[in-house]
Amino acid sequence: SGATTVESLSKKRPYIVLGCFVVGMLLTPPDVISQSLLAIPMYLLYEVGLLFGRLVRKRRAEADAEDQES
């Protein structure tokens, strides 16, 4: 849909890490283990989203190149 780009999300990575730990702090009991058990999977989902975004962008570029050739 073009709402954002992978590059802009990659530049915001430090803020995302901080945000994940803040959410973990607010939603879990006050111990570091629980906070980490929530924050780390959230961050990993963010990274997986970036990976899929790169894959989709690459496939779209290849499909556009094929369409222009034909």
mmCIF file of C-alpha atoms in Angstrom:
data_model
loop_
_atom_site.group_PDB
_atom_site.id
_atom_site.type_symbol
_atom_site.label_atom_id
_atom_site.label_comp_id
_atom_site.label_asym_id
_atom_site.label_seq_id
_atom_site.Cartn_x
_atom_site.Cartn_y
_atom_site.Cartn_z
ATOM 1 C CA SER A 1 0.000 0.000 0.000
ATOM 2 C CA GLY A 2 3.043 2.271 0.261
ATOM 3 C CA ALA A 3 2.236 3.634 3.718
ATOM 4 C CA THR A 4 5.892 3.347 4.723
ATOM 5 C CA THR A 5 9.161 1.956 3.402
ATOM 6 C CA VAL A 6 11.574 -0.642 4.687
ATOM 7 C CA GLU A 7 14.319 1.980 4.753
ATOM 8 C CA SER A 8 12.346 4.339 6.982
ATOM 9 C CA LEU A 9 11.482 1.485 9.351
ATOM 10 C CA SER A 10 15.135 0.419 9.451
ATOM 11 C CA LYS A 11 16.198 3.933 10.431
ATOM 12 C CA LYS A 12 13.767 3.856 13.357
ATOM 13 C CA ARG A 13 15.186 0.600 14.758
ATOM 14 C CA PRO A 14 16.648 2.125 17.998
ATOM 15 C CA TYR A 15 13.275 3.663 18.845
ATOM 16 C CA ILE A 16 11.515 0.367 18.162
ATOM 17 C CA VAL A 17 13.842 -1.487 20.548
ATOM 18 C CA LEU A 18 13.179 1.090 23.248
ATOM 19 C CA GLY A 19 9.446 0.970 22.552
ATOM 20 C CA CYS A 20 9.375 -2.819 22.836
ATOM 21 C CA PHE A 21 10.996 -2.672 26.255
ATOM 22 C CA VAL A 22 8.709 0.139 27.415
ATOM 23 C CA VAL A 23 5.661 -1.908 26.392
ATOM 24 C CA GLY A 24 7.194 -4.906 28.144
ATOM 25 C CA MET A 25 7.705 -2.800 31.241
ATOM 26 C CA LEU A 26 4.102 -1.600 31.264
ATOM 27 C CA LEU A 27 2.403 -4.927 30.543
ATOM 28 C CA THR A 28 4.376 -7.308 32.762
ATOM 29 C CA PRO A 29 5.221 -7.656 36.451
ATOM 30 C CA PRO A 30 8.234 -5.607 37.564
ATOM 31 C CA ASP A 31 11.019 -8.070 36.841
ATOM 32 C CA VAL A 32 13.510 -7.981 34.005
ATOM 33 C CA ILE A 33 12.891 -11.567 32.880
ATOM 34 C CA SER A 34 9.179 -10.999 32.180
ATOM 35 C CA GLN A 35 9.891 -7.717 30.425
ATOM 36 C CA SER A 36 12.483 -9.381 28.221
ATOM 37 C CA LEU A 37 10.217 -12.345 27.489
ATOM 38 C CA LEU A 38 7.690 -9.912 26.024
ATOM 39 C CA ALA A 39 10.042 -7.367 24.432
ATOM 40 C CA ILE A 40 12.371 -9.744 22.589
ATOM 41 C CA PRO A 41 9.635 -11.568 20.634
ATOM 42 C CA MET A 42 8.061 -8.208 19.722
ATOM 43 C CA TYR A 43 11.388 -7.009 18.374
ATOM 44 C CA LEU A 44 11.925 -10.264 16.482
ATOM 45 C CA LEU A 45 8.496 -9.844 14.868
ATOM 46 C CA TYR A 46 9.555 -6.348 13.803
ATOM 47 C CA GLU A 47 12.715 -7.735 12.198
ATOM 48 C CA VAL A 48 10.738 -10.500 10.458
ATOM 49 C CA GLY A 49 8.416 -7.805 9.119
ATOM 50 C CA LEU A 50 11.407 -5.928 7.717
ATOM 51 C CA LEU A 51 12.698 -9.121 6.118
ATOM 52 C CA PHE A 52 9.345 -9.841 4.477
ATOM 53 C CA GLY A 53 9.141 -6.221 3.349
ATOM 54 C CA ARG A 54 12.489 -6.552 1.588
ATOM 55 C CA LEU A 55 11.406 -9.818 -0.052
ATOM 56 C CA VAL A 56 8.130 -8.333 -1.289
ATOM 57 C CA ARG A 57 9.879 -5.250 -2.635
ATOM 58 C CA LYS A 58 12.398 -7.412 -4.491
ATOM 59 C CA ARG A 59 9.668 -9.587 -6.010
ATOM 60 C CA ARG A 60 7.658 -6.534 -7.065
ATOM 61 C CA ALA A 61 10.715 -5.060 -8.741
ATOM 62 C CA GLU A 62 11.321 -8.324 -10.610
ATOM 63 C CA ALA A 63 7.661 -8.526 -11.658
ATOM 64 C CA ASP A 64 7.725 -4.904 -12.851
ATOM 65 C CA ALA A 65 10.880 -5.596 -14.857
ATOM 66 C CA GLU A 66 9.215 -8.608 -16.499
ATOM 67 C CA ASP A 67 6.110 -6.554 -17.299
ATOM 68 C CA GLN A 68 8.197 -3.840 -18.934
ATOM 69 C CA GLU A 69 10.064 -6.387 -21.054
ATOM 70 C CA SER A 70 6.873 -7.852 -22.483
#
